[in-house]
Amino acid sequence: MSTAIVVGAGIGGVAAAVALQRRGWQVTVLERARELGEVGAGISVWPSAVAVLEELGVKGVEKASVQSKPAGIRRPDGRWMVGAPELGVELPVMIHRAQLHDLLTAEFGPAITVRTGYDVRTVTQDADGVTVNDELRAELLVAADGIRSAVRGALYPQYKGPRYSGFTAYRGIANVDIDDGGGETWGRGQLFGAARLIDGRFYWYATANQAPGTTSEPTVFESWHDPIPQLIAGSEQILHNDVYDLTLPLVPFARGRIALLGDAAHAMTPNLGRGACSAIEDAGALGRHLGAVQGGKDLPAALMAYDAERRPATTKLVKRSRALGRLAQTENRLLSTTRDAVVALGGKLLALRRK
Ligand SMILES: Cc1cc2nc3c(=O)[nH]c(=O)nc-3n(C[C@H](O)[C@H](O)[C@H](O)COP(=O)(O)OP(=O)(O)OC[C@H]3O[C@@H](n4cnc5c(N)ncnc54)[C@H](O)[C@@H]3O)c2cc1C
């Protein structure tokens, strides 16, 4: 049986392990954290990623998620820029991150071994395989070790890596009984979004322009329309992350017997809600390309085919997400007024087209 090491057990790493297992690989997952799991936040999963989860045999996504309904975009005072029925576009399902992670790990069979509390410090490769920390060996290594990937750093020491987006993100899950359809609210330099989860709680996220490392929480959202203040107040825990994406051009996702996957390969700003979805799609593609590998002989070629499929697609998403982030976070009065007018007009045109 062919052997693989997956570094990192975030959504990308566990999806990769499931995809490799399905293709008959023996997989060791190495995770630095002491326990497997995901943070307390929601996540949007787009139809293309749901399709990959189905292909991978991951069960229960439908039951654990809510199909997003068109929710529209509001101004901070609550006036609608684009109303709910006007969008008429394909929408994701919303799911709790921990639930998605659990659904993936529930597929782990005897071919997958997990070692938590394991920090990958060195990776070397030769013609036959890859060695981790001078002690573990496999024919393939998948680096799913996140935006600050040590494996990527070892492969491409000249690459600049993460780039600060200019804004920070807050996320929470509110246990409140509120009759609201959710959606986004765009201000100048700040944005707020909310969506209901399957258990009735609300997942919300907020972004604000500020220097990286700033710890004080912005108070601006307290004066925004209802139910934003209630959602923030009703959350037990608020996650805070400065938002980075990866410098373009992205580095190749394959080098010899090592593949980069997920944020390690193409971390993007969260504006499109596609980072984890792309990691899942990477896993599906990797499994497909490696399915054709016999006796390890064609492995580097299979990884190059994986890179050729996934790097252009995710480069586009990194660019689009960055552009949307700039637009959504603009503090310029003229630009934000024009943006709001264009979005409102776009909504009306979409509505007309649907009629
Ligand atoms: C505010 C916000 C909202 C988002 N919303 C969405 C959304 O709605 N939809 C969506 O699709 N995406 C979303 N994303 C993006 C998504 O969160 C990421 O793209 C995704 O979680 C990346 O998964 P990953 O497995 O590649 O990396 P990570 O989740 O970063 O996992 C990497 C893992 O590797 C481990 N690790 C790191 N280094 C080592 C090492 N040396 N040895 C061993 N283990 C190591 C880490 O402990 C970690 O568990 C959002 C991101 C943010 C910041």
PDB file of N, CA and C and ligand atoms in Angstrom, residues 7-14 30-33 37-38 42-46 94 97 118-121 144-151 169-171 203 205-207 241-244 261-280, ligand 1:
ATOM      1  N   VAL A   7       0.572  16.787   6.836  1.00  0.00           N
ATOM      2  CA  VAL A   7       0.952  17.679   7.931  1.00  0.00           C
ATOM      3  C   VAL A   7      -0.176  18.685   8.146  1.00  0.00           C
ATOM      4  N   GLY A   8      -0.775  18.637   9.346  1.00  0.00           N
ATOM      5  CA  GLY A   8      -1.862  19.568   9.672  1.00  0.00           C
ATOM      6  C   GLY A   8      -3.213  18.895   9.576  1.00  0.00           C
ATOM      7  N   ALA A   9      -4.021  19.089  10.612  1.00  0.00           N
ATOM      8  CA  ALA A   9      -5.354  18.469  10.637  1.00  0.00           C
ATOM      9  C   ALA A   9      -6.449  19.519  10.732  1.00  0.00           C
ATOM     10  N   GLY A  10      -6.278  20.623   9.988  1.00  0.00           N
ATOM     11  CA  GLY A  10      -7.389  21.566   9.793  1.00  0.00           C
ATOM     12  C   GLY A  10      -8.345  20.932   8.783  1.00  0.00           C
ATOM     13  N   ILE A  11      -9.287  21.708   8.295  1.00  0.00           N
ATOM     14  CA  ILE A  11     -10.262  21.151   7.350  1.00  0.00           C
ATOM     15  C   ILE A  11      -9.549  20.605   6.111  1.00  0.00           C
ATOM     16  N   GLY A  12      -8.506  21.305   5.648  1.00  0.00           N
ATOM     17  CA  GLY A  12      -7.764  20.842   4.472  1.00  0.00           C
ATOM     18  C   GLY A  12      -7.072  19.510   4.708  1.00  0.00           C
ATOM     19  N   GLY A  13      -6.379  19.400   5.835  1.00  0.00           N
ATOM     20  CA  GLY A  13      -5.621  18.177   6.133  1.00  0.00           C
ATOM     21  C   GLY A  13      -6.521  16.968   6.305  1.00  0.00           C
ATOM     22  N   VAL A  14      -7.631  17.139   7.029  1.00  0.00           N
ATOM     23  CA  VAL A  14      -8.496  15.972   7.255  1.00  0.00           C
ATOM     24  C   VAL A  14      -9.222  15.584   5.954  1.00  0.00           C
ATOM     25  N   LEU A  30      -0.226  14.295  10.905  1.00  0.00           N
ATOM     26  CA  LEU A  30       0.564  14.860  12.006  1.00  0.00           C
ATOM     27  C   LEU A  30       0.032  16.241  12.349  1.00  0.00           C
ATOM     28  N   GLU A  31      -0.404  16.423  13.583  1.00  0.00           N
ATOM     29  CA  GLU A  31      -0.997  17.704  13.981  1.00  0.00           C
ATOM     30  C   GLU A  31      -0.290  18.229  15.226  1.00  0.00           C
ATOM     31  N   ARG A  32       0.109  19.488  15.148  1.00  0.00           N
ATOM     32  CA  ARG A  32       0.837  20.125  16.255  1.00  0.00           C
ATOM     33  C   ARG A  32      -0.030  20.269  17.516  1.00  0.00           C
ATOM     34  N   ALA A  33      -1.315  20.617  17.323  1.00  0.00           N
ATOM     35  CA  ALA A  33      -2.203  20.826  18.479  1.00  0.00           C
ATOM     36  C   ALA A  33      -2.408  19.518  19.233  1.00  0.00           C
ATOM     37  N   GLY A  37      -9.696  19.301  16.082  1.00  0.00           N
ATOM     38  CA  GLY A  37     -10.923  20.088  16.199  1.00  0.00           C
ATOM     39  C   GLY A  37     -10.839  21.374  15.424  1.00  0.00           C
ATOM     40  N   GLU A  38     -11.900  22.160  15.520  1.00  0.00           N
ATOM     41  CA  GLU A  38     -11.964  23.438  14.820  1.00  0.00           C
ATOM     42  C   GLU A  38     -12.498  24.507  15.761  1.00  0.00           C
ATOM     43  N   GLY A  42     -18.947  29.699  12.362  1.00  0.00           N
ATOM     44  CA  GLY A  42     -19.626  29.057  11.238  1.00  0.00           C
ATOM     45  C   GLY A  42     -18.736  29.104  10.008  1.00  0.00           C
ATOM     46  N   ILE A  43     -19.201  28.467   8.964  1.00  0.00           N
ATOM     47  CA  ILE A  43     -18.438  28.481   7.710  1.00  0.00           C
ATOM     48  C   ILE A  43     -19.413  28.301   6.553  1.00  0.00           C
ATOM     49  N   SER A  44     -19.155  29.025   5.473  1.00  0.00           N
ATOM     50  CA  SER A  44     -20.012  28.837   4.292  1.00  0.00           C
ATOM     51  C   SER A  44     -19.366  27.773   3.410  1.00  0.00           C
ATOM     52  N   VAL A  45     -20.180  26.840   2.965  1.00  0.00           N
ATOM     53  CA  VAL A  45     -19.652  25.786   2.078  1.00  0.00           C
ATOM     54  C   VAL A  45     -20.418  25.865   0.754  1.00  0.00           C
ATOM     55  N   TRP A  46     -19.695  26.179  -0.302  1.00  0.00           N
ATOM     56  CA  TRP A  46     -20.296  26.408  -1.620  1.00  0.00           C
ATOM     57  C   TRP A  46     -20.579  25.075  -2.317  1.00  0.00           C
ATOM     58  N   MET A  94     -24.583  26.920   5.248  1.00  0.00           N
ATOM     59  CA  MET A  94     -23.851  27.369   6.433  1.00  0.00           C
ATOM     60  C   MET A  94     -23.774  26.208   7.413  1.00  0.00           C
ATOM     61  N   ARG A  97     -18.130  25.068  11.980  1.00  0.00           N
ATOM     62  CA  ARG A  97     -16.818  24.514  11.589  1.00  0.00           C
ATOM     63  C   ARG A  97     -16.520  23.187  12.276  1.00  0.00           C
ATOM     64  N   TYR A 118       2.217  16.672  17.602  1.00  0.00           N
ATOM     65  CA  TYR A 118       3.425  16.372  16.817  1.00  0.00           C
ATOM     66  C   TYR A 118       3.773  17.584  15.960  1.00  0.00           C
ATOM     67  N   ASP A 119       4.912  18.193  16.223  1.00  0.00           N
ATOM     68  CA  ASP A 119       5.340  19.387  15.495  1.00  0.00           C
ATOM     69  C   ASP A 119       6.310  18.996  14.387  1.00  0.00           C
ATOM     70  N   VAL A 120       5.930  19.262  13.160  1.00  0.00           N
ATOM     71  CA  VAL A 120       6.840  18.965  12.033  1.00  0.00           C
ATOM     72  C   VAL A 120       7.841  20.111  11.914  1.00  0.00           C
ATOM     73  N   ARG A 121       9.113  19.783  12.093  1.00  0.00           N
ATOM     74  CA  ARG A 121      10.146  20.819  12.055  1.00  0.00           C
ATOM     75  C   ARG A 121      10.997  20.726  10.803  1.00  0.00           C
ATOM     76  N   ALA A 144      -0.531  20.506   4.676  1.00  0.00           N
ATOM     77  CA  ALA A 144      -1.786  21.236   4.916  1.00  0.00           C
ATOM     78  C   ALA A 144      -1.623  21.979   6.229  1.00  0.00           C
ATOM     79  N   ASP A 145      -0.460  22.635   6.373  1.00  0.00           N
ATOM     80  CA  ASP A 145      -0.100  23.224   7.665  1.00  0.00           C
ATOM     81  C   ASP A 145      -0.363  24.726   7.736  1.00  0.00           C
ATOM     82  N   GLY A 146      -1.343  25.184   6.951  1.00  0.00           N
ATOM     83  CA  GLY A 146      -1.853  26.532   7.142  1.00  0.00           C
ATOM     84  C   GLY A 146      -1.022  27.633   6.510  1.00  0.00           C
ATOM     85  N   ILE A 147      -1.502  28.865   6.690  1.00  0.00           N
ATOM     86  CA  ILE A 147      -0.914  30.017   5.991  1.00  0.00           C
ATOM     87  C   ILE A 147       0.570  30.204   6.316  1.00  0.00           C
ATOM     88  N   ARG A 148       0.965  29.846   7.540  1.00  0.00           N
ATOM     89  CA  ARG A 148       2.390  30.003   7.904  1.00  0.00           C
ATOM     90  C   ARG A 148       3.153  28.694   7.740  1.00  0.00           C
ATOM     91  N   SER A 149       2.764  27.908   6.778  1.00  0.00           N
ATOM     92  CA  SER A 149       3.326  26.583   6.509  1.00  0.00           C
ATOM     93  C   SER A 149       4.851  26.510   6.610  1.00  0.00           C
ATOM     94  N   ALA A 150       5.323  25.674   7.531  1.00  0.00           N
ATOM     95  CA  ALA A 150       6.769  25.475   7.671  1.00  0.00           C
ATOM     96  C   ALA A 150       7.290  24.687   6.466  1.00  0.00           C
ATOM     97  N   VAL A 151       6.456  23.790   5.943  1.00  0.00           N
ATOM     98  CA  VAL A 151       6.901  22.977   4.794  1.00  0.00           C
ATOM     99  C   VAL A 151       7.103  23.893   3.581  1.00  0.00           C
ATOM    100  N   ALA A 169     -10.497  40.456  11.671  1.00  0.00           N
ATOM    101  CA  ALA A 169     -11.828  39.835  11.658  1.00  0.00           C
ATOM    102  C   ALA A 169     -12.209  39.352  13.047  1.00  0.00           C
ATOM    103  N   TYR A 170     -13.470  39.548  13.390  1.00  0.00           N
ATOM    104  CA  TYR A 170     -14.047  39.033  14.636  1.00  0.00           C
ATOM    105  C   TYR A 170     -15.140  38.063  14.258  1.00  0.00           C
ATOM    106  N   ARG A 171     -15.260  36.993  15.023  1.00  0.00           N
ATOM    107  CA  ARG A 171     -16.313  36.020  14.743  1.00  0.00           C
ATOM    108  C   ARG A 171     -16.936  35.544  16.048  1.00  0.00           C
ATOM    109  N   TYR A 203     -24.395  32.644  13.477  1.00  0.00           N
ATOM    110  CA  TYR A 203     -22.960  32.859  13.285  1.00  0.00           C
ATOM    111  C   TYR A 203     -22.809  34.268  12.741  1.00  0.00           C
ATOM    112  N   TYR A 205     -19.839  37.535  11.720  1.00  0.00           N
ATOM    113  CA  TYR A 205     -18.439  37.940  11.505  1.00  0.00           C
ATOM    114  C   TYR A 205     -18.423  39.440  11.294  1.00  0.00           C
ATOM    115  N   ALA A 206     -17.337  40.064  11.678  1.00  0.00           N
ATOM    116  CA  ALA A 206     -17.198  41.506  11.497  1.00  0.00           C
ATOM    117  C   ALA A 206     -15.756  41.796  11.138  1.00  0.00           C
ATOM    118  N   THR A 207     -15.560  42.752  10.250  1.00  0.00           N
ATOM    119  CA  THR A 207     -14.189  43.109   9.894  1.00  0.00           C
ATOM    120  C   THR A 207     -13.996  44.608  10.106  1.00  0.00           C
ATOM    121  N   ASN A 241      -8.987  37.434  14.607  1.00  0.00           N
ATOM    122  CA  ASN A 241      -7.827  37.107  13.773  1.00  0.00           C
ATOM    123  C   ASN A 241      -7.512  38.256  12.836  1.00  0.00           C
ATOM    124  N   ASP A 242      -6.254  38.669  12.802  1.00  0.00           N
ATOM    125  CA  ASP A 242      -5.834  39.586  11.743  1.00  0.00           C
ATOM    126  C   ASP A 242      -5.886  38.803  10.437  1.00  0.00           C
ATOM    127  N   VAL A 243      -6.322  39.459   9.375  1.00  0.00           N
ATOM    128  CA  VAL A 243      -6.523  38.736   8.115  1.00  0.00           C
ATOM    129  C   VAL A 243      -5.319  38.910   7.181  1.00  0.00           C
ATOM    130  N   TYR A 244      -4.768  37.794   6.794  1.00  0.00           N
ATOM    131  CA  TYR A 244      -3.652  37.760   5.846  1.00  0.00           C
ATOM    132  C   TYR A 244      -4.071  36.932   4.639  1.00  0.00           C
ATOM    133  N   LEU A 261      -1.373  22.180   0.121  1.00  0.00           N
ATOM    134  CA  LEU A 261      -2.839  22.111   0.036  1.00  0.00           C
ATOM    135  C   LEU A 261      -3.476  23.095   1.017  1.00  0.00           C
ATOM    136  N   GLY A 262      -4.603  23.664   0.639  1.00  0.00           N
ATOM    137  CA  GLY A 262      -5.327  24.566   1.544  1.00  0.00           C
ATOM    138  C   GLY A 262      -4.592  25.884   1.733  1.00  0.00           C
ATOM    139  N   ASP A 263      -4.701  26.450   2.933  1.00  0.00           N
ATOM    140  CA  ASP A 263      -4.089  27.759   3.194  1.00  0.00           C
ATOM    141  C   ASP A 263      -2.571  27.737   3.001  1.00  0.00           C
ATOM    142  N   ALA A 264      -1.939  26.597   3.162  1.00  0.00           N
ATOM    143  CA  ALA A 264      -0.493  26.508   2.940  1.00  0.00           C
ATOM    144  C   ALA A 264      -0.169  26.874   1.493  1.00  0.00           C
ATOM    145  N   ALA A 265      -1.108  26.596   0.590  1.00  0.00           N
ATOM    146  CA  ALA A 265      -0.881  26.830  -0.835  1.00  0.00           C
ATOM    147  C   ALA A 265      -1.454  28.166  -1.296  1.00  0.00           C
ATOM    148  N   HIS A 266      -2.660  28.523  -0.782  1.00  0.00           N
ATOM    149  CA  HIS A 266      -3.372  29.648  -1.410  1.00  0.00           C
ATOM    150  C   HIS A 266      -4.241  30.422  -0.413  1.00  0.00           C
ATOM    151  N   ALA A 267      -3.749  30.687   0.779  1.00  0.00           N
ATOM    152  CA  ALA A 267      -4.586  31.412   1.756  1.00  0.00           C
ATOM    153  C   ALA A 267      -5.118  32.691   1.118  1.00  0.00           C
ATOM    154  N   MET A 268      -6.417  32.905   1.294  1.00  0.00           N
ATOM    155  CA  MET A 268      -7.067  34.083   0.695  1.00  0.00           C
ATOM    156  C   MET A 268      -7.831  34.828   1.790  1.00  0.00           C
ATOM    157  N   THR A 269      -8.188  36.072   1.537  1.00  0.00           N
ATOM    158  CA  THR A 269      -8.993  36.796   2.522  1.00  0.00           C
ATOM    159  C   THR A 269     -10.371  36.130   2.576  1.00  0.00           C
ATOM    160  N   PRO A 270     -11.117  36.326   3.680  1.00  0.00           N
ATOM    161  CA  PRO A 270     -12.382  35.579   3.798  1.00  0.00           C
ATOM    162  C   PRO A 270     -13.548  36.184   3.015  1.00  0.00           C
ATOM    163  N   ASN A 271     -13.306  37.209   2.202  1.00  0.00           N
ATOM    164  CA  ASN A 271     -14.422  37.943   1.592  1.00  0.00           C
ATOM    165  C   ASN A 271     -15.324  37.107   0.696  1.00  0.00           C
ATOM    166  N   LEU A 272     -14.761  36.096   0.043  1.00  0.00           N
ATOM    167  CA  LEU A 272     -15.607  35.232  -0.801  1.00  0.00           C
ATOM    168  C   LEU A 272     -16.108  34.019  -0.027  1.00  0.00           C
ATOM    169  N   GLY A 273     -15.563  33.782   1.179  1.00  0.00           N
ATOM    170  CA  GLY A 273     -15.938  32.596   1.961  1.00  0.00           C
ATOM    171  C   GLY A 273     -15.580  31.322   1.210  1.00  0.00           C
ATOM    172  N   ARG A 274     -14.373  31.282   0.664  1.00  0.00           N
ATOM    173  CA  ARG A 274     -14.012  30.148  -0.194  1.00  0.00           C
ATOM    174  C   ARG A 274     -12.719  29.442   0.217  1.00  0.00           C
ATOM    175  N   GLY A 275     -12.044  29.907   1.279  1.00  0.00           N
ATOM    176  CA  GLY A 275     -10.738  29.333   1.616  1.00  0.00           C
ATOM    177  C   GLY A 275     -10.812  27.858   1.968  1.00  0.00           C
ATOM    178  N   ALA A 276     -11.702  27.517   2.896  1.00  0.00           N
ATOM    179  CA  ALA A 276     -11.818  26.115   3.305  1.00  0.00           C
ATOM    180  C   ALA A 276     -12.443  25.289   2.180  1.00  0.00           C
ATOM    181  N   CYS A 277     -13.371  25.919   1.440  1.00  0.00           N
ATOM    182  CA  CYS A 277     -13.973  25.206   0.298  1.00  0.00           C
ATOM    183  C   CYS A 277     -12.891  24.832  -0.709  1.00  0.00           C
ATOM    184  N   SER A 278     -11.955  25.765  -0.933  1.00  0.00           N
ATOM    185  CA  SER A 278     -10.871  25.482  -1.882  1.00  0.00           C
ATOM    186  C   SER A 278      -9.982  24.360  -1.362  1.00  0.00           C
ATOM    187  N   ALA A 279      -9.784  24.329  -0.042  1.00  0.00           N
ATOM    188  CA  ALA A 279      -8.969  23.251   0.539  1.00  0.00           C
ATOM    189  C   ALA A 279      -9.645  21.893   0.295  1.00  0.00           C
ATOM    190  N   ILE A 280     -10.969  21.881   0.446  1.00  0.00           N
ATOM    191  CA  ILE A 280     -11.723  20.633   0.205  1.00  0.00           C
ATOM    192  C   ILE A 280     -11.612  20.240  -1.265  1.00  0.00           C
TER     193      ILE A 280
HETATM  194  C1  LIG B   1     -12.640  35.277   9.529  1.00  0.00           C
HETATM  195  C2  LIG B   1     -12.551  34.119   8.572  1.00  0.00           C
HETATM  196  C3  LIG B   1     -13.705  33.609   8.017  1.00  0.00           C
HETATM  197  C4  LIG B   1     -13.645  32.568   7.082  1.00  0.00           C
HETATM  198  N1  LIG B   1     -14.784  32.074   6.539  1.00  0.00           N
HETATM  199  C5  LIG B   1     -14.731  31.097   5.605  1.00  0.00           C
HETATM  200  C6  LIG B   1     -15.936  30.580   5.026  1.00  0.00           C
HETATM  201  O1  LIG B   1     -17.045  30.983   5.368  1.00  0.00           O
HETATM  202  N2  LIG B   1     -15.812  29.601   4.076  1.00  0.00           N
HETATM  203  C7  LIG B   1     -14.600  29.110   3.689  1.00  0.00           C
HETATM  204  O2  LIG B   1     -14.559  28.216   2.819  1.00  0.00           O
HETATM  205  N3  LIG B   1     -13.456  29.570   4.242  1.00  0.00           N
HETATM  206  C8  LIG B   1     -13.488  30.540   5.185  1.00  0.00           C
HETATM  207  N4  LIG B   1     -12.345  31.006   5.756  1.00  0.00           N
HETATM  208  C9  LIG B   1     -11.046  30.427   5.344  1.00  0.00           C
HETATM  209  C10 LIG B   1     -10.793  29.118   6.081  1.00  0.00           C
HETATM  210  O3  LIG B   1     -10.903  29.326   7.463  1.00  0.00           O
HETATM  211  C11 LIG B   1      -9.396  28.594   5.759  1.00  0.00           C
HETATM  212  O4  LIG B   1      -9.140  28.692   4.388  1.00  0.00           O
HETATM  213  C12 LIG B   1      -9.281  27.129   6.169  1.00  0.00           C
HETATM  214  O5  LIG B   1      -9.670  26.949   7.511  1.00  0.00           O
HETATM  215  C13 LIG B   1      -7.860  26.637   5.938  1.00  0.00           C
HETATM  216  O6  LIG B   1      -7.777  25.294   6.327  1.00  0.00           O
HETATM  217  P1  LIG B   1      -6.364  24.545   6.280  1.00  0.00           P
HETATM  218  O7  LIG B   1      -6.637  23.171   6.762  1.00  0.00           O
HETATM  219  O8  LIG B   1      -5.716  24.724   4.965  1.00  0.00           O
HETATM  220  O9  LIG B   1      -5.445  25.334   7.297  1.00  0.00           O
HETATM  221  P2  LIG B   1      -5.574  25.524   8.950  1.00  0.00           P
HETATM  222  O10 LIG B   1      -7.020  25.506   9.291  1.00  0.00           O
HETATM  223  O11 LIG B   1      -4.774  26.703   9.217  1.00  0.00           O
HETATM  224  O12 LIG B   1      -4.924  24.196   9.489  1.00  0.00           O
HETATM  225  C14 LIG B   1      -3.545  24.023   9.556  1.00  0.00           C
HETATM  226  C15 LIG B   1      -3.259  22.980  10.638  1.00  0.00           C
HETATM  227  O13 LIG B   1      -1.874  22.651  10.578  1.00  0.00           O
HETATM  228  C16 LIG B   1      -1.375  22.574  11.901  1.00  0.00           C
HETATM  229  N5  LIG B   1       0.064  22.837  11.813  1.00  0.00           N
HETATM  230  C17 LIG B   1       0.668  23.995  11.445  1.00  0.00           C
HETATM  231  N6  LIG B   1       1.990  23.860  11.430  1.00  0.00           N
HETATM  232  C18 LIG B   1       2.258  22.572  11.811  1.00  0.00           C
HETATM  233  C19 LIG B   1       3.460  21.840  12.007  1.00  0.00           C
HETATM  234  N7  LIG B   1       4.663  22.381  11.782  1.00  0.00           N
HETATM  235  N8  LIG B   1       3.367  20.541  12.412  1.00  0.00           N
HETATM  236  C20 LIG B   1       2.141  19.971  12.617  1.00  0.00           C
HETATM  237  N9  LIG B   1       0.975  20.630  12.463  1.00  0.00           N
HETATM  238  C21 LIG B   1       1.035  21.920  12.068  1.00  0.00           C
HETATM  239  C22 LIG B   1      -2.151  23.646  12.655  1.00  0.00           C
HETATM  240  O14 LIG B   1      -2.145  23.398  14.051  1.00  0.00           O
HETATM  241  C23 LIG B   1      -3.536  23.488  12.048  1.00  0.00           C
HETATM  242  O15 LIG B   1      -4.331  22.562  12.728  1.00  0.00           O
HETATM  243  C24 LIG B   1     -12.385  32.035   6.704  1.00  0.00           C
HETATM  244  C25 LIG B   1     -11.220  32.534   7.285  1.00  0.00           C
HETATM  245  C26 LIG B   1     -11.291  33.563   8.215  1.00  0.00           C
HETATM  246  C27 LIG B   1     -10.018  34.095   8.823  1.00  0.00           C
END
